[in-house]
Tab-separated table of C-alpha atoms in Angstrom:
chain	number	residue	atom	x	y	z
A	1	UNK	CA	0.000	0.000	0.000
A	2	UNK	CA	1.240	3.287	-0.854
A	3	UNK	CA	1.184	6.386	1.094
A	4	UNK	CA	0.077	9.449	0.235
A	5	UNK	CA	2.646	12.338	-1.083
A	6	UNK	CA	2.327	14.705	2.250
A	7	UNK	CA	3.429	12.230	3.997
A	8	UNK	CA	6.566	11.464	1.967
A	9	UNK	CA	7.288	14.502	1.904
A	10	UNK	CA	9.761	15.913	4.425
A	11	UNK	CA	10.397	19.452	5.809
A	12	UNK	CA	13.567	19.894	3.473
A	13	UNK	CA	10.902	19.398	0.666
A	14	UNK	CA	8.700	21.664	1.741
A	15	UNK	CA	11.126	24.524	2.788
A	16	UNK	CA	12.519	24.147	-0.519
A	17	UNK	CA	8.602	24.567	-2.438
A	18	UNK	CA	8.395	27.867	-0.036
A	19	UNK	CA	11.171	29.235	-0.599
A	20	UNK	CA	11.105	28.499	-4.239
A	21	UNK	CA	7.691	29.951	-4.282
A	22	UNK	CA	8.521	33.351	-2.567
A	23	UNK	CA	11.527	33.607	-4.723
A	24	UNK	CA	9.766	33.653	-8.015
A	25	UNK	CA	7.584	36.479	-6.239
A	26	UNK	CA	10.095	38.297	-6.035
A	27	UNK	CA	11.248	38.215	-9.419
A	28	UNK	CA	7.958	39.021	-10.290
A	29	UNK	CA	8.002	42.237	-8.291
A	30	UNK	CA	11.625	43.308	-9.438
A	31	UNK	CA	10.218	42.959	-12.924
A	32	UNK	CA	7.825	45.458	-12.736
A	33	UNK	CA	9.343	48.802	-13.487
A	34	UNK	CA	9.631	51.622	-10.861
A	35	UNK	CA	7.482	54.752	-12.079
A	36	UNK	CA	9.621	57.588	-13.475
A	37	UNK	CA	11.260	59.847	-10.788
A	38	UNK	CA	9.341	63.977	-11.635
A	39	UNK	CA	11.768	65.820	-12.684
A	40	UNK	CA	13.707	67.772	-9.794
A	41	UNK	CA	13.301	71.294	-9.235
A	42	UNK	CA	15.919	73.245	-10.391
A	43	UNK	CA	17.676	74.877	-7.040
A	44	UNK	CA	17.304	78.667	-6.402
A	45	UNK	CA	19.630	80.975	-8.280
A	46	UNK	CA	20.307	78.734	-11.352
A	47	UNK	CA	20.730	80.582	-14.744
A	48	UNK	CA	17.467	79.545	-15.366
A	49	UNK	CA	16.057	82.555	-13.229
A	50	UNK	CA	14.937	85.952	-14.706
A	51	UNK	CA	17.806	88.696	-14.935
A	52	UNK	CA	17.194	91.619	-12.312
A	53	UNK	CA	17.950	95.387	-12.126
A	54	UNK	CA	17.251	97.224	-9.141
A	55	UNK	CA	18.922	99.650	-6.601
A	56	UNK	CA	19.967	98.625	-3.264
A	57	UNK	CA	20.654	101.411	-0.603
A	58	UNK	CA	21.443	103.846	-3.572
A	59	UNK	CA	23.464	101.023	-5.482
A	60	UNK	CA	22.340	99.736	-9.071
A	61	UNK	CA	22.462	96.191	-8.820
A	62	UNK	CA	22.681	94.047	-12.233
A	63	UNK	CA	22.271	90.662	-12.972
A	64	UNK	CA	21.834	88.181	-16.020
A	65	UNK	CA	22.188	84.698	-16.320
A	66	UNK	CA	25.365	83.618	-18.437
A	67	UNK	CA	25.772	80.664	-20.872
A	68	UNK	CA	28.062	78.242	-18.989
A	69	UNK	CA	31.815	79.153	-20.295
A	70	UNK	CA	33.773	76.764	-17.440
A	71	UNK	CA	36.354	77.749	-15.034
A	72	UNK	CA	34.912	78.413	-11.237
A	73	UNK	CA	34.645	82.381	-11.170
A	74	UNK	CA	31.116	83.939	-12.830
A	75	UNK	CA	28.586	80.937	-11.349
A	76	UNK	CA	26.713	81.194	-14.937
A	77	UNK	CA	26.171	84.705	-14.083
A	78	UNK	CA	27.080	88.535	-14.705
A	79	UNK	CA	26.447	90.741	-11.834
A	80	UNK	CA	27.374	94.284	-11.724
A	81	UNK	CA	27.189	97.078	-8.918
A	82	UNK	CA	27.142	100.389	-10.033
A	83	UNK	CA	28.188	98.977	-13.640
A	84	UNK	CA	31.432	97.219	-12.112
A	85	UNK	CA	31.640	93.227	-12.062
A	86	UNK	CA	31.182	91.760	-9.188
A	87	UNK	CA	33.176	88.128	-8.992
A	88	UNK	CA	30.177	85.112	-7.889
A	89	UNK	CA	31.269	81.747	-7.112
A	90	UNK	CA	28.773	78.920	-6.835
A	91	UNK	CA	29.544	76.654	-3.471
A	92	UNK	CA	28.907	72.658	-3.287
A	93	UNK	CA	25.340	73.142	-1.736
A	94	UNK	CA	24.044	75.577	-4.651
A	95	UNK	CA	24.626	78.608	-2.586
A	96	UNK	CA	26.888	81.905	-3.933
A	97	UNK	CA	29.237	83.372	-2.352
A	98	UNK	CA	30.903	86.984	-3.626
A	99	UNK	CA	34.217	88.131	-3.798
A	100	UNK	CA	33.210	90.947	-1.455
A	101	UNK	CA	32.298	88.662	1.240
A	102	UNK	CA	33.997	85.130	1.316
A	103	UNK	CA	32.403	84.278	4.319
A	104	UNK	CA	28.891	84.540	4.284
A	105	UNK	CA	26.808	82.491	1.370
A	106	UNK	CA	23.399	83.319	0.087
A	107	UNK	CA	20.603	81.569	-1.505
A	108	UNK	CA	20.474	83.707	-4.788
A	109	UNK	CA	22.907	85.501	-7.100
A	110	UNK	CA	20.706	88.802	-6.292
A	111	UNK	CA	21.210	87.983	-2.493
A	112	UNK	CA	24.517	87.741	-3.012
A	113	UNK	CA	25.103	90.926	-4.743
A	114	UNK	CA	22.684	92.456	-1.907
A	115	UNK	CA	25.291	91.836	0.388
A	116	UNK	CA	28.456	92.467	-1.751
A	117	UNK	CA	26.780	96.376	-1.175
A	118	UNK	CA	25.700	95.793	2.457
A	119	UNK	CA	29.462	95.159	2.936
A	120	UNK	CA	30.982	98.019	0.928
A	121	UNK	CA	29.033	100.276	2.730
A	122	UNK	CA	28.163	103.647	0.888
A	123	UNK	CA	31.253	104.973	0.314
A	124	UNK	CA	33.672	101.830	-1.093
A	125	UNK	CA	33.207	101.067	-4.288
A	126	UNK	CA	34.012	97.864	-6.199
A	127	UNK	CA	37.803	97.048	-8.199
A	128	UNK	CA	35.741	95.578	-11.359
A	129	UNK	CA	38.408	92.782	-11.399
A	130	UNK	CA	37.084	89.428	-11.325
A	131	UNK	CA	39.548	86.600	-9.458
């Protein structure tokens, strides 16, 4: 007389059925592709954003975005005070920092120009050179 098949079956059978089972779910599941990411936002300051021309305590602040020509010193933009260049780097995080002020970084290339004058004060003027 035969027996029936659960009971020939041992537990190493049966592990191996479970596991082989939740292995092809997961291959079913990795198959299915991931929806596409949305598109980050581009991070404030970028030459993306609109040009600006204002005056700041009685200083004409320029700026326009720039077509990216390499090296490290305009941060894809062109920002004068009182029609002389102010220098703009662009730091790791996306921040600016000017050549007036190497220690304090700002959000936005107008923000950074902001306090480029706040830190020459009324009377200073800037060099025009760029380093």
């Amino acid at each position: 007389m035969r027996t029936p098949l659960i009971e020939r079956m041992t537990r190493r059978h049966l592990f191996g059925a479970a596991a082989t089972a939740c292995l092809a779910a997961v291959g079913i599941v990795r198959a299915v592709p991931d929806p596409p990411a949305p598109p980050a936002p581009a991070p404030p300051g970028t030459p993306g954003d609109p040009p600006f021309d204002e005056t700041y305590r009685g200083r004409r602040i320029q700026g326009e975005p720039m077509a990216h020509q390499g090296g490290h010193g305009s941060a894809g933009w062109r920002i004068t005070v009182d029609g002389r260049q102010l220098g703009l780097m662009r730091r790791a995080d996306g921040s600016y920092l000017s050549m007036v002020d190497h220690y304090q970084s700002y959000a936005t290339p107008l923000a950074a120009a902001q306090g480029a004058v706040d830190e020459l004060g009324p009377l200073r003027a800037l060099s025009g050179r760029v380093h």
